């Protein structure tokens, strides 16, 4: 590939950036109403990776407030287009997203991934994450992961 990768934190004025993302990076096609709600919510963050004008990677997360502890940050999704993987883009995206979370006062950062997702587990371990092995994920309506 060899093209320079640039990262950009998106905000409320960046709806067009998301609407122009080619299918295949996110799990589903971008919905304008959902993208607008995401970008307008100050608790949600998204960082995208550009190769020229094309978005080739993304990482999203959300600040969570609790009445009894400092804010925490949940990394919701990390993705890089297949033909751009194994070039350190996901690591750059995660690093930037975590910097944003820390700058916003988050004391803890966490995520969950599938046990058989070796590449994701290797990525998070390379970023210094601690694998807890003590979390069980529950969902309702069988829709939490597939939108």
N, CA, C and O atoms as a GROMACS GRO file, in nm:
protein
  588
    1UNK      N    1   0.083  -0.117   0.000
    1UNK     CA    2   0.000   0.000   0.000
    1UNK      C    3   0.088   0.125   0.000
    1UNK      O    4   0.081   0.205  -0.093
    2UNK      N    5   0.171   0.142   0.102
    2UNK     CA    6   0.270   0.248   0.102
    2UNK      C    7   0.218   0.390   0.117
    2UNK      O    8   0.298   0.483   0.126
    3UNK      N    9   0.088   0.410   0.121
    3UNK     CA   10   0.031   0.544   0.131
    3UNK      C   11   0.034   0.590   0.276
    3UNK      O   12   0.019   0.510   0.369
    4UNK      N   13   0.054   0.720   0.295
    4UNK     CA   14   0.056   0.776   0.430
    4UNK      C   15  -0.082   0.768   0.492
    4UNK      O   16  -0.183   0.799   0.428
    5UNK      N   17  -0.085   0.725   0.616
    5UNK     CA   18  -0.211   0.715   0.691
    5UNK      C   19  -0.222   0.837   0.781
    5UNK      O   20  -0.127   0.872   0.851
    6UNK      N   21  -0.337   0.901   0.778
    6UNK     CA   22  -0.364   1.012   0.869
    6UNK      C   23  -0.487   0.977   0.952
    6UNK      O   24  -0.582   0.916   0.903
    7UNK      N   25  -0.483   1.015   1.078
    7UNK     CA   26  -0.594   0.991   1.169
    7UNK      C   27  -0.670   1.119   1.193
    7UNK      O   28  -0.614   1.229   1.191
    8UNK      N   29  -0.800   1.104   1.215
    8UNK     CA   30  -0.883   1.221   1.241
    8UNK      C   31  -0.995   1.185   1.337
    8UNK      O   32  -1.069   1.089   1.314
    9UNK      N   33  -1.007   1.262   1.442
    9UNK     CA   34  -1.120   1.250   1.534
    9UNK      C   35  -1.238   1.323   1.471
    9UNK      O   36  -1.226   1.440   1.435
   10UNK      N   37  -1.349   1.255   1.458
   10UNK     CA   38  -1.466   1.316   1.397
   10UNK      C   39  -1.555   1.380   1.502
   10UNK      O   40  -1.556   1.339   1.619
   11UNK      N   41  -1.630   1.481   1.459
   11UNK     CA   42  -1.722   1.551   1.546
   11UNK      C   43  -1.852   1.582   1.475
   11UNK      O   44  -1.876   1.529   1.367
   12UNK      N   45  -1.936   1.665   1.534
   12UNK     CA   46  -2.069   1.693   1.480
   12UNK      C   47  -2.070   1.745   1.336
   12UNK      O   48  -2.170   1.729   1.266
   13UNK      N   49  -1.962   1.808   1.292
   13UNK     CA   50  -1.961   1.863   1.156
   13UNK      C   51  -1.912   1.763   1.051
   13UNK      O   52  -1.891   1.802   0.936
   14UNK      N   53  -1.893   1.637   1.087
   14UNK     CA   54  -1.831   1.539   0.998
   14UNK      C   55  -1.925   1.430   0.947
   14UNK      O   56  -1.880   1.321   0.913
   15UNK      N   57  -2.054   1.459   0.941
   15UNK     CA   58  -2.149   1.359   0.891
   15UNK      C   59  -2.111   1.312   0.750
   15UNK      O   60  -2.117   1.192   0.722
   16UNK      N   61  -2.074   1.404   0.664
   16UNK     CA   62  -2.040   1.366   0.525
   16UNK      C   63  -1.924   1.268   0.518
   16UNK      O   64  -1.921   1.182   0.430
   17UNK      N   65  -1.829   1.279   0.611
   17UNK     CA   66  -1.718   1.184   0.614
   17UNK      C   67  -1.772   1.043   0.631
   17UNK      O   68  -1.733   0.952   0.558
   18UNK      N   69  -1.861   1.024   0.728
   18UNK     CA   70  -1.916   0.891   0.751
   18UNK      C   71  -2.005   0.845   0.636
   18UNK      O   72  -2.002   0.728   0.598
   19UNK      N   73  -2.082   0.936   0.580
   19UNK     CA   74  -2.172   0.897   0.471
   19UNK      C   75  -2.095   0.855   0.346
   19UNK      O   76  -2.149   0.784   0.261
   20UNK      N   77  -1.971   0.898   0.333
   20UNK     CA   78  -1.890   0.862   0.217
   20UNK      C   79  -1.804   0.738   0.238
   20UNK      O   80  -1.734   0.695   0.146
   21UNK      N   81  -1.808   0.680   0.358
   21UNK     CA   82  -1.732   0.557   0.383
   21UNK      C   83  -1.790   0.444   0.299
   21UNK      O   84  -1.910   0.418   0.302
   22UNK      N   85  -1.705   0.378   0.223
   22UNK     CA   86  -1.749   0.267   0.140
   22UNK      C   87  -1.790   0.150   0.228
   22UNK      O   88  -1.731   0.126   0.333
   23UNK      N   89  -1.891   0.077   0.184
   23UNK     CA   90  -1.938  -0.038   0.259
   23UNK      C   91  -1.825  -0.137   0.282
   23UNK      O   92  -1.733  -0.149   0.201
   24UNK      N   93  -1.834  -0.206   0.394
   24UNK     CA   94  -1.737  -0.310   0.425
   24UNK      C   95  -1.647  -0.276   0.542
   24UNK      O   96  -1.587  -0.366   0.600
   25UNK      N   97  -1.635  -0.150   0.577
   25UNK     CA   98  -1.553  -0.114   0.692
   25UNK      C   99  -1.632  -0.134   0.821
   25UNK      O  100  -1.583  -0.195   0.916
   26UNK      N  101  -1.753  -0.083   0.825
   26UNK     CA  102  -1.843  -0.105   0.937
   26UNK      C  103  -1.920  -0.234   0.911
   26UNK      O  104  -1.922  -0.284   0.799
   27UNK      N  105  -1.983  -0.288   1.014
   27UNK     CA  106  -2.058  -0.413   0.999
   27UNK      C  107  -2.174  -0.399   0.902
   27UNK      O  108  -2.208  -0.495   0.831
   28UNK      N  109  -2.234  -0.283   0.898
   28UNK     CA  110  -2.352  -0.258   0.815
   28UNK      C  111  -2.333  -0.126   0.741
   28UNK      O  112  -2.244  -0.048   0.775
   29UNK      N  113  -2.416  -0.098   0.641
   29UNK     CA  114  -2.409   0.032   0.575
   29UNK      C  115  -2.436   0.145   0.675
   29UNK      O  116  -2.515   0.129   0.768
   30UNK      N  117  -2.371   0.259   0.654
   30UNK     CA  118  -2.390   0.376   0.740
   30UNK      C  119  -2.533   0.427   0.723
   30UNK      O  120  -2.581   0.445   0.612
   31UNK      N  121  -2.598   0.449   0.834
   31UNK     CA  122  -2.732   0.510   0.835
   31UNK      C  123  -2.716   0.655   0.876
   31UNK      O  124  -2.659   0.684   0.981
   32UNK      N  125  -2.765   0.747   0.796
   32UNK     CA  126  -2.748   0.889   0.823
   32UNK      C  127  -2.804   0.928   0.960
   32UNK      O  128  -2.741   1.005   1.032
   33UNK      N  129  -2.921   0.875   0.996
   33UNK     CA  130  -2.981   0.912   1.125
   33UNK      C  131  -2.896   0.863   1.242
   33UNK      O  132  -2.879   0.935   1.341
   34UNK      N  133  -2.843   0.743   1.232
   34UNK     CA  134  -2.760   0.689   1.340
   34UNK      C  135  -2.624   0.760   1.345
   34UNK      O  136  -2.573   0.789   1.453
   35UNK      N  137  -2.568   0.788   1.228
   35UNK     CA  138  -2.439   0.858   1.223
   35UNK      C  139  -2.453   0.998   1.283
   35UNK      O  140  -2.366   1.042   1.358
   36UNK      N  141  -2.560   1.067   1.250
   36UNK     CA  142  -2.586   1.201   1.305
   36UNK      C  143  -2.600   1.194   1.457
   36UNK      O  144  -2.540   1.276   1.528
   37UNK      N  145  -2.677   1.099   1.508
   37UNK     CA  146  -2.695   1.086   1.652
   37UNK      C  147  -2.562   1.055   1.721
   37UNK      O  148  -2.533   1.110   1.827
   38UNK      N  149  -2.482   0.969   1.661
   38UNK     CA  150  -2.352   0.933   1.717
   38UNK      C  151  -2.262   1.055   1.724
   38UNK      O  152  -2.204   1.084   1.829
   39UNK      N  153  -2.250   1.127   1.614
   39UNK     CA  154  -2.160   1.243   1.607
   39UNK      C  155  -2.206   1.357   1.698
   39UNK      O  156  -2.123   1.431   1.751
   40UNK      N  157  -2.336   1.371   1.717
   40UNK     CA  158  -2.389   1.478   1.801
   40UNK      C  159  -2.378   1.449   1.950
   40UNK      O  160  -2.386   1.541   2.032
   41UNK      N  161  -2.362   1.324   1.986
   41UNK     CA  162  -2.357   1.286   2.128
   41UNK      C  163  -2.217   1.309   2.182
   41UNK      O  164  -2.122   1.246   2.135
   42UNK      N  165  -2.201   1.398   2.280
   42UNK     CA  166  -2.066   1.428   2.331
   42UNK      C  167  -2.000   1.312   2.406
   42UNK      O  168  -1.882   1.318   2.438
   43UNK      N  169  -2.076   1.207   2.436
   43UNK     CA  170  -2.018   1.092   2.505
   43UNK      C  171  -1.960   0.988   2.409
   43UNK      O  172  -1.893   0.895   2.452
   44UNK      N  173  -1.986   1.004   2.280
   44UNK     CA  174  -1.936   0.910   2.180
   44UNK      C  175  -1.814   0.968   2.110
   44UNK      O  176  -1.808   1.088   2.084
   45UNK      N  177  -1.718   0.882   2.080
   45UNK     CA  178  -1.598   0.923   2.008
   45UNK      C  179  -1.574   0.829   1.890
   45UNK      O  180  -1.604   0.710   1.897
   46UNK      N  181  -1.521   0.885   1.783
   46UNK     CA  182  -1.480   0.806   1.668
   46UNK      C  183  -1.354   0.867   1.610
   46UNK      O  184  -1.342   0.989   1.594
   47UNK      N  185  -1.261   0.780   1.578
   47UNK     CA  186  -1.138   0.819   1.508
   47UNK      C  187  -1.135   0.737   1.381
   47UNK      O  188  -1.158   0.616   1.384
   48UNK      N  189  -1.105   0.802   1.269
   48UNK     CA  190  -1.094   0.731   1.143
   48UNK      C  191  -0.953   0.746   1.088
   48UNK      O  192  -0.882   0.843   1.118
   49UNK      N  193  -0.914   0.648   1.007
   49UNK     CA  194  -0.784   0.650   0.940
   49UNK      C  195  -0.808   0.670   0.792
   49UNK      O  196  -0.888   0.600   0.730
   50UNK      N  197  -0.739   0.768   0.737
   50UNK     CA  198  -0.748   0.798   0.594
   50UNK      C  199  -0.622   0.753   0.523
   50UNK      O  200  -0.512   0.768   0.574
   51UNK      N  201  -0.639   0.696   0.404
   51UNK     CA  202  -0.532   0.677   0.308
   51UNK      C  203  -0.573   0.763   0.190
   51UNK      O  204  -0.659   0.723   0.111
   52UNK      N  205  -0.513   0.880   0.177
   52UNK     CA  206  -0.564   0.977   0.080
   52UNK      C  207  -0.704   1.017   0.123
   52UNK      O  208  -0.726   1.046   0.241
   53UNK      N  209  -0.800   1.018   0.030
   53UNK     CA  210  -0.936   1.057   0.066
   53UNK      C  211  -1.021   0.942   0.121
   53UNK      O  212  -1.132   0.966   0.169
   54UNK      N  213  -0.971   0.819   0.116
   54UNK     CA  214  -1.050   0.703   0.155
   54UNK      C  215  -1.031   0.669   0.303
   54UNK      O  216  -0.919   0.664   0.353
   55UNK      N  217  -1.144   0.645   0.371
   55UNK     CA  218  -1.139   0.597   0.509
   55UNK      C  219  -1.112   0.448   0.505
   55UNK      O  220  -1.188   0.371   0.448
   56UNK      N  221  -1.000   0.408   0.568
   56UNK     CA  222  -0.959   0.267   0.565
   56UNK      C  223  -0.966   0.202   0.702
   56UNK      O  224  -0.946   0.081   0.714
   57UNK      N  225  -0.994   0.279   0.806
   57UNK     CA  226  -1.003   0.223   0.939
   57UNK      C  227  -1.082   0.312   1.031
   57UNK      O  228  -1.100   0.431   1.005
   58UNK      N  229  -1.131   0.254   1.140
   58UNK     CA  230  -1.206   0.332   1.239
   58UNK      C  231  -1.198   0.265   1.374
   58UNK      O  232  -1.177   0.145   1.385
   59UNK      N  233  -1.216   0.347   1.478
   59UNK     CA  234  -1.229   0.298   1.614
   59UNK      C  235  -1.331   0.388   1.684
   59UNK      O  236  -1.326   0.510   1.672
   60UNK      N  237  -1.424   0.326   1.755
   60UNK     CA  238  -1.529   0.401   1.823
   60UNK      C  239  -1.534   0.363   1.970
   60UNK      O  240  -1.490   0.255   2.011
   61UNK      N  241  -1.588   0.454   2.048
   61UNK     CA  242  -1.605   0.426   2.190
   61UNK      C  243  -1.701   0.523   2.254
   61UNK      O  244  -1.752   0.615   2.190
   62UNK      N  245  -1.724   0.499   2.381
   62UNK     CA  246  -1.822   0.577   2.454
   62UNK      C  247  -1.777   0.599   2.598
   62UNK      O  248  -1.730   0.506   2.664
   63UNK      N  249  -1.791   0.722   2.644
   63UNK     CA  250  -1.766   0.755   2.784
   63UNK      C  251  -1.887   0.711   2.866
   63UNK      O  252  -2.001   0.736   2.829
   64UNK      N  253  -1.858   0.646   2.977
   64UNK     CA  254  -1.965   0.601   3.066
   64UNK      C  255  -1.945   0.664   3.203
   64UNK      O  256  -1.838   0.654   3.263
   65UNK      N  257  -2.049   0.730   3.251
   65UNK     CA  258  -2.045   0.792   3.384
   65UNK      C  259  -2.116   0.700   3.483
   65UNK      O  260  -2.211   0.630   3.449
   66UNK      N  261  -2.066   0.702   3.606
   66UNK     CA  262  -2.124   0.624   3.715
   66UNK      C  263  -2.137   0.717   3.836
   66UNK      O  264  -2.056   0.809   3.851
   67UNK      N  265  -2.235   0.696   3.921
   67UNK     CA  266  -2.249   0.785   4.036
   67UNK      C  267  -2.143   0.764   4.143
   67UNK      O  268  -2.130   0.847   4.233
   68UNK      N  269  -2.069   0.655   4.135
   68UNK     CA  270  -1.976   0.624   4.244
   68UNK      C  271  -1.831   0.609   4.202
   68UNK      O  272  -1.747   0.569   4.283
   69UNK      N  273  -1.799   0.641   4.077
   69UNK     CA  274  -1.660   0.626   4.033
   69UNK      C  275  -1.631   0.720   3.917
   69UNK      O  276  -1.724   0.776   3.858
   70UNK      N  277  -1.506   0.737   3.884
   70UNK     CA  278  -1.471   0.825   3.772
   70UNK      C  279  -1.524   0.771   3.640
   70UNK      O  280  -1.559   0.653   3.630
   71UNK      N  281  -1.530   0.855   3.538
   71UNK     CA  282  -1.576   0.807   3.408
   71UNK      C  283  -1.486   0.695   3.357
   71UNK      O  284  -1.366   0.692   3.383
   72UNK      N  285  -1.548   0.603   3.284
   72UNK     CA  286  -1.476   0.494   3.218
   72UNK      C  287  -1.502   0.507   3.068
   72UNK      O  288  -1.594   0.577   3.026
   73UNK      N  289  -1.421   0.439   2.990
   73UNK     CA  290  -1.436   0.445   2.844
   73UNK      C  291  -1.448   0.304   2.790
   73UNK      O  292  -1.362   0.220   2.816
   74UNK      N  293  -1.553   0.279   2.714
   74UNK     CA  294  -1.576   0.151   2.650
   74UNK      C  295  -1.539   0.162   2.502
   74UNK      O  296  -1.597   0.242   2.429
   75UNK      N  297  -1.444   0.082   2.458
   75UNK     CA  298  -1.408   0.075   2.316
   75UNK      C  299  -1.509  -0.018   2.251
   75UNK      O  300  -1.512  -0.138   2.279
   76UNK      N  301  -1.591   0.038   2.164
   76UNK     CA  302  -1.702  -0.037   2.107
   76UNK      C  303  -1.662  -0.116   1.983
   76UNK      O  304  -1.706  -0.230   1.965
   77UNK      N  305  -1.578  -0.058   1.899
   77UNK     CA  306  -1.548  -0.125   1.772
   77UNK      C  307  -1.418  -0.072   1.715
   77UNK      O  308  -1.388   0.048   1.724
   78UNK      N  309  -1.342  -0.162   1.657
   78UNK     CA  310  -1.220  -0.127   1.586
   78UNK      C  311  -1.222  -0.205   1.455
   78UNK      O  312  -1.245  -0.326   1.455
   79UNK      N  313  -1.199  -0.136   1.345
   79UNK     CA  314  -1.199  -0.206   1.216
   79UNK      C  315  -1.104  -0.141   1.117
   79UNK      O  316  -1.087  -0.019   1.114
   80UNK      N  317  -1.043  -0.226   1.036
   80UNK     CA  318  -0.955  -0.181   0.928
   80UNK      C  319  -0.991  -0.264   0.804
   80UNK      O  320  -1.009  -0.386   0.813
   81UNK      N  321  -1.001  -0.198   0.692
   81UNK     CA  322  -1.032  -0.269   0.567
   81UNK      C  323  -0.931  -0.382   0.546
   81UNK      O  324  -0.813  -0.369   0.578
   82UNK      N  325  -0.980  -0.492   0.493
   82UNK     CA  326  -0.898  -0.613   0.477
   82UNK      C  327  -0.764  -0.585   0.408
   82UNK      O  328  -0.660  -0.632   0.454
   83UNK      N  329  -0.767  -0.509   0.302
   83UNK     CA  330  -0.643  -0.486   0.226
   83UNK      C  331  -0.550  -0.384   0.291
   83UNK      O  332  -0.443  -0.355   0.236
   84UNK      N  333  -0.588  -0.331   0.407
   84UNK     CA  334  -0.502  -0.238   0.482
   84UNK      C  335  -0.459  -0.294   0.617
   84UNK      O  336  -0.392  -0.226   0.695
   85UNK      N  337  -0.497  -0.418   0.644
   85UNK     CA  338  -0.462  -0.477   0.773
   85UNK      C  339  -0.314  -0.513   0.778
   85UNK      O  340  -0.245  -0.520   0.676
   86UNK      N  341  -0.268  -0.536   0.901
   86UNK     CA  342  -0.129  -0.575   0.928
   86UNK      C  343  -0.028  -0.466   0.892
   86UNK      O  344   0.085  -0.494   0.853
   87UNK      N  345  -0.071  -0.340   0.906
   87UNK     CA  346   0.017  -0.226   0.882
   87UNK      C  347   0.022  -0.132   1.002
   87UNK      O  348   0.076  -0.022   0.993
   88UNK      N  349  -0.033  -0.176   1.114
   88UNK     CA  350  -0.029  -0.094   1.235
   88UNK      C  351  -0.140   0.009   1.246
   88UNK      O  352  -0.140   0.091   1.338
   89UNK      N  353  -0.234   0.007   1.154
   89UNK     CA  354  -0.341   0.109   1.155
   89UNK      C  355  -0.431   0.091   1.276
   89UNK      O  356  -0.465   0.190   1.342
   90UNK      N  357  -0.471  -0.030   1.306
   90UNK     CA  358  -0.558  -0.054   1.422
   90UNK      C  359  -0.489  -0.008   1.550
   90UNK      O  360  -0.554   0.049   1.638
   91UNK      N  361  -0.360  -0.033   1.561
   91UNK     CA  362  -0.287   0.009   1.680
   91UNK      C  363  -0.284   0.162   1.691
   91UNK      O  364  -0.301   0.217   1.800
   92UNK      N  365  -0.263   0.230   1.579
   92UNK     CA  366  -0.266   0.376   1.578
   92UNK      C  367  -0.404   0.428   1.619
   92UNK      O  368  -0.414   0.522   1.698
   93UNK      N  369  -0.509   0.367   1.564
   93UNK     CA  370  -0.645   0.409   1.596
   93UNK      C  371  -0.676   0.391   1.743
   93UNK      O  372  -0.730   0.481   1.808
   94UNK      N  373  -0.641   0.276   1.798
   94UNK     CA  374  -0.666   0.249   1.940
   94UNK      C  375  -0.587   0.344   2.028
   94UNK      O  376  -0.639   0.396   2.127
   95UNK      N  377  -0.463   0.368   1.993
   95UNK     CA  378  -0.379   0.458   2.071
   95UNK      C  379  -0.441   0.597   2.075
   95UNK      O  380  -0.449   0.660   2.181
   96UNK      N  381  -0.484   0.646   1.960
   96UNK     CA  382  -0.547   0.778   1.952
   96UNK      C  383  -0.677   0.782   2.032
   96UNK      O  384  -0.702   0.878   2.105
   97UNK      N  385  -0.760   0.678   2.018
   97UNK     CA  386  -0.887   0.674   2.091
   97UNK      C  387  -0.862   0.673   2.242
   97UNK      O  388  -0.934   0.739   2.317
   98UNK      N  389  -0.762   0.598   2.286
   98UNK     CA  390  -0.730   0.594   2.429
   98UNK      C  391  -0.675   0.728   2.477
   98UNK      O  392  -0.704   0.769   2.590
   99UNK      N  393  -0.598   0.798   2.394
   99UNK     CA  394  -0.550   0.932   2.431
   99UNK      C  395  -0.667   1.028   2.450
   99UNK      O  396  -0.668   1.108   2.544
  100UNK      N  397  -0.764   1.019   2.362
  100UNK     CA  398  -0.884   1.103   2.373
  100UNK      C  399  -0.958   1.071   2.502
  100UNK      O  400  -0.998   1.162   2.575
  101UNK      N  401  -0.974   0.942   2.532
  101UNK     CA  402  -1.044   0.901   2.654
  101UNK      C  403  -0.972   0.953   2.777
  101UNK      O  404  -1.036   1.006   2.868
  102UNK      N  405  -0.842   0.938   2.781
  102UNK     CA  406  -0.764   0.986   2.897
  102UNK      C  407  -0.776   1.139   2.910
  102UNK      O  408  -0.793   1.191   3.020
  103UNK      N  409  -0.769   1.210   2.796
  103UNK     CA  410  -0.780   1.356   2.799
  103UNK      C  411  -0.918   1.401   2.848
  103UNK      O  412  -0.933   1.511   2.901
  104UNK      N  413  -1.017   1.316   2.830
  104UNK     CA  414  -1.152   1.348   2.875
  104UNK      C  415  -1.178   1.300   3.017
  104UNK      O  416  -1.292   1.305   3.064
  105UNK      N  417  -1.074   1.254   3.086
  105UNK     CA  418  -1.086   1.220   3.227
  105UNK      C  419  -1.124   1.077   3.259
  105UNK      O  420  -1.157   1.047   3.373
  106UNK      N  421  -1.119   0.989   3.161
  106UNK     CA  422  -1.156   0.850   3.186
  106UNK      C  423  -1.044   0.778   3.261
  106UNK      O  424  -0.928   0.781   3.219
  107UNK      N  425  -1.081   0.715   3.369
  107UNK     CA  426  -0.983   0.646   3.453
  107UNK      C  427  -0.966   0.501   3.414
  107UNK      O  428  -0.864   0.440   3.446
  108UNK      N  429  -1.062   0.444   3.346
  108UNK     CA  430  -1.053   0.306   3.301
  108UNK      C  431  -1.097   0.295   3.157
  108UNK      O  432  -1.190   0.363   3.114
  109UNK      N  433  -1.031   0.209   3.084
  109UNK     CA  434  -1.067   0.183   2.944
  109UNK      C  435  -1.083   0.032   2.932
  109UNK      O  436  -0.999  -0.044   2.981
  110UNK      N  437  -1.191  -0.011   2.869
  110UNK     CA  438  -1.215  -0.155   2.858
  110UNK      C  439  -1.288  -0.188   2.728
  110UNK      O  440  -1.345  -0.101   2.662
  111UNK      N  441  -1.285  -0.316   2.694
  111UNK     CA  442  -1.356  -0.368   2.578
  111UNK      C  443  -1.373  -0.516   2.596
  111UNK      O  444  -1.318  -0.576   2.688
  112UNK      N  445  -1.448  -0.576   2.507
  112UNK     CA  446  -1.464  -0.721   2.504
  112UNK      C  447  -1.446  -0.767   2.360
  112UNK      O  448  -1.480  -0.695   2.266
  113UNK      N  449  -1.393  -0.886   2.344
  113UNK     CA  450  -1.382  -0.946   2.212
  113UNK      C  451  -1.402  -1.096   2.225
  113UNK      O  452  -1.400  -1.150   2.336
  114UNK      N  453  -1.422  -1.161   2.114
  114UNK     CA  454  -1.445  -1.304   2.114
  114UNK      C  455  -1.316  -1.379   2.150
  114UNK      O  456  -1.206  -1.335   2.116
  115UNK      N  457  -1.330  -1.490   2.220
  115UNK     CA  458  -1.214  -1.570   2.260
  115UNK      C  459  -1.135  -1.618   2.139
  115UNK      O  460  -1.013  -1.630   2.146
  116UNK      N  461  -1.203  -1.645   2.028
  116UNK     CA  462  -1.133  -1.698   1.911
  116UNK      C  463  -1.085  -1.589   1.814
  116UNK      O  464  -1.042  -1.621   1.703
  117UNK      N  465  -1.091  -1.463   1.855
  117UNK     CA  466  -1.045  -1.353   1.770
  117UNK      C  467  -0.898  -1.325   1.801
  117UNK      O  468  -0.864  -1.228   1.870
  118UNK      N  469  -0.812  -1.411   1.751
  118UNK     CA  470  -0.668  -1.400   1.776
  118UNK      C  471  -0.607  -1.268   1.738
  118UNK      O  472  -0.532  -1.210   1.817
  119UNK      N  473  -0.635  -1.216   1.618
  119UNK     CA  474  -0.576  -1.086   1.580
  119UNK      C  475  -0.614  -0.973   1.674
  119UNK      O  476  -0.530  -0.892   1.711
  120UNK      N  477  -0.742  -0.966   1.714
  120UNK     CA  478  -0.784  -0.860   1.806
  120UNK      C  479  -0.717  -0.876   1.942
  120UNK      O  480  -0.670  -0.779   2.000
  121UNK      N  481  -0.712  -0.998   1.991
  121UNK     CA  482  -0.650  -1.022   2.121
  121UNK      C  483  -0.501  -0.985   2.118
  121UNK      O  484  -0.449  -0.929   2.214
  122UNK      N  485  -0.434  -1.017   2.008
  122UNK     CA  486  -0.293  -0.981   1.994
  122UNK      C  487  -0.277  -0.829   1.991
  122UNK      O  488  -0.184  -0.775   2.051
  123UNK      N  489  -0.366  -0.760   1.920
  123UNK     CA  490  -0.361  -0.614   1.913
  123UNK      C  491  -0.374  -0.554   2.053
  123UNK      O  492  -0.292  -0.471   2.093
  124UNK      N  493  -0.475  -0.595   2.127
  124UNK     CA  494  -0.499  -0.536   2.258
  124UNK      C  495  -0.386  -0.568   2.355
  124UNK      O  496  -0.349  -0.484   2.437
  125UNK      N  497  -0.331  -0.687   2.346
  125UNK     CA  498  -0.216  -0.722   2.431
  125UNK      C  499  -0.095  -0.637   2.394
  125UNK      O  500  -0.018  -0.598   2.482
  126UNK      N  501  -0.077  -0.609   2.263
  126UNK     CA  502   0.036  -0.526   2.221
  126UNK      C  503   0.024  -0.382   2.271
  126UNK      O  504   0.123  -0.310   2.279
  127UNK      N  505  -0.099  -0.342   2.304
  127UNK     CA  506  -0.124  -0.209   2.358
  127UNK      C  507  -0.116  -0.207   2.511
  127UNK      O  508  -0.144  -0.104   2.573
  128UNK      N  509  -0.078  -0.319   2.570
  128UNK     CA  510  -0.062  -0.324   2.714
  128UNK      C  511  -0.188  -0.358   2.790
  128UNK      O  512  -0.192  -0.343   2.912
  129UNK      N  513  -0.292  -0.404   2.720
  129UNK     CA  514  -0.416  -0.439   2.788
  129UNK      C  515  -0.396  -0.566   2.870
  129UNK      O  516  -0.315  -0.653   2.837
  130UNK      N  517  -0.472  -0.574   2.976
  130UNK     CA  518  -0.471  -0.692   3.064
  130UNK      C  519  -0.593  -0.774   3.030
  130UNK      O  520  -0.706  -0.724   3.034
  131UNK      N  521  -0.573  -0.900   2.995
  131UNK     CA  522  -0.685  -0.989   2.969
  131UNK      C  523  -0.736  -1.042   3.102
  131UNK      O  524  -0.664  -1.111   3.174
  132UNK      N  525  -0.861  -1.008   3.134
  132UNK     CA  526  -0.912  -1.042   3.265
  132UNK      C  527  -0.963  -1.185   3.272
  132UNK      O  528  -0.948  -1.251   3.375
  133UNK      N  529  -1.024  -1.233   3.166
  133UNK     CA  530  -1.077  -1.368   3.168
  133UNK      C  531  -1.193  -1.388   3.263
  133UNK      O  532  -1.233  -1.501   3.289
  134UNK      N  533  -1.246  -1.280   3.317
  134UNK     CA  534  -1.353  -1.294   3.415
  134UNK      C  535  -1.482  -1.221   3.376
  134UNK      O  536  -1.561  -1.184   3.462
  135UNK      N  537  -1.502  -1.200   3.247
  135UNK     CA  538  -1.622  -1.131   3.200
  135UNK      C  539  -1.705  -1.226   3.114
  135UNK      O  540  -1.653  -1.294   3.026
  136UNK      N  541  -1.833  -1.229   3.142
  136UNK     CA  542  -1.928  -1.301   3.060
  136UNK      C  543  -2.019  -1.197   2.999
  136UNK      O  544  -2.069  -1.109   3.070
  137UNK      N  545  -2.043  -1.203   2.870
  137UNK     CA  546  -2.125  -1.106   2.800
  137UNK      C  547  -2.266  -1.162   2.782
  137UNK      O  548  -2.284  -1.276   2.740
  138UNK      N  549  -2.365  -1.082   2.816
  138UNK     CA  550  -2.505  -1.116   2.797
  138UNK      C  551  -2.565  -1.014   2.702
  138UNK      O  552  -2.522  -0.899   2.697
  139UNK      N  553  -2.665  -1.055   2.627
  139UNK     CA  554  -2.739  -0.959   2.546
  139UNK      C  555  -2.886  -0.998   2.542
  139UNK      O  556  -2.923  -1.110   2.577
  140UNK      N  557  -2.967  -0.905   2.499
  140UNK     CA  558  -3.109  -0.927   2.485
  140UNK      C  559  -3.144  -0.907   2.339
  140UNK      O  560  -3.080  -0.828   2.269
  141UNK      N  561  -3.242  -0.976   2.292
  141UNK     CA  562  -3.295  -0.963   2.156
  141UNK      C  563  -3.199  -1.011   2.049
  141UNK      O  564  -3.226  -0.992   1.930
  142UNK      N  565  -3.087  -1.072   2.087
  142UNK     CA  566  -2.990  -1.126   1.992
  142UNK      C  567  -2.944  -1.020   1.892
  142UNK      O  568  -2.918  -1.051   1.776
  143UNK      N  569  -2.935  -0.895   1.937
  143UNK     CA  570  -2.903  -0.785   1.845
  143UNK      C  571  -2.784  -0.703   1.889
  143UNK      O  572  -2.745  -0.611   1.816
  144UNK      N  573  -2.724  -0.729   2.001
  144UNK     CA  574  -2.619  -0.643   2.054
  144UNK      C  575  -2.502  -0.628   1.960
  144UNK      O  576  -2.444  -0.520   1.950
  145UNK      N  577  -2.465  -0.732   1.891
  145UNK     CA  578  -2.344  -0.727   1.809
  145UNK      C  579  -2.372  -0.712   1.660
  145UNK      O  580  -2.282  -0.674   1.585
  146UNK      N  581  -2.492  -0.741   1.616
  146UNK     CA  582  -2.513  -0.744   1.471
  146UNK      C  583  -2.600  -0.632   1.417
  146UNK      O  584  -2.631  -0.630   1.297
  147UNK      N  585  -2.641  -0.540   1.503
  147UNK     CA  586  -2.717  -0.422   1.462
  147UNK      C  587  -2.843  -0.456   1.395
  147UNK      O  588  -2.917  -0.366   1.354
   0.00000   0.00000   0.00000
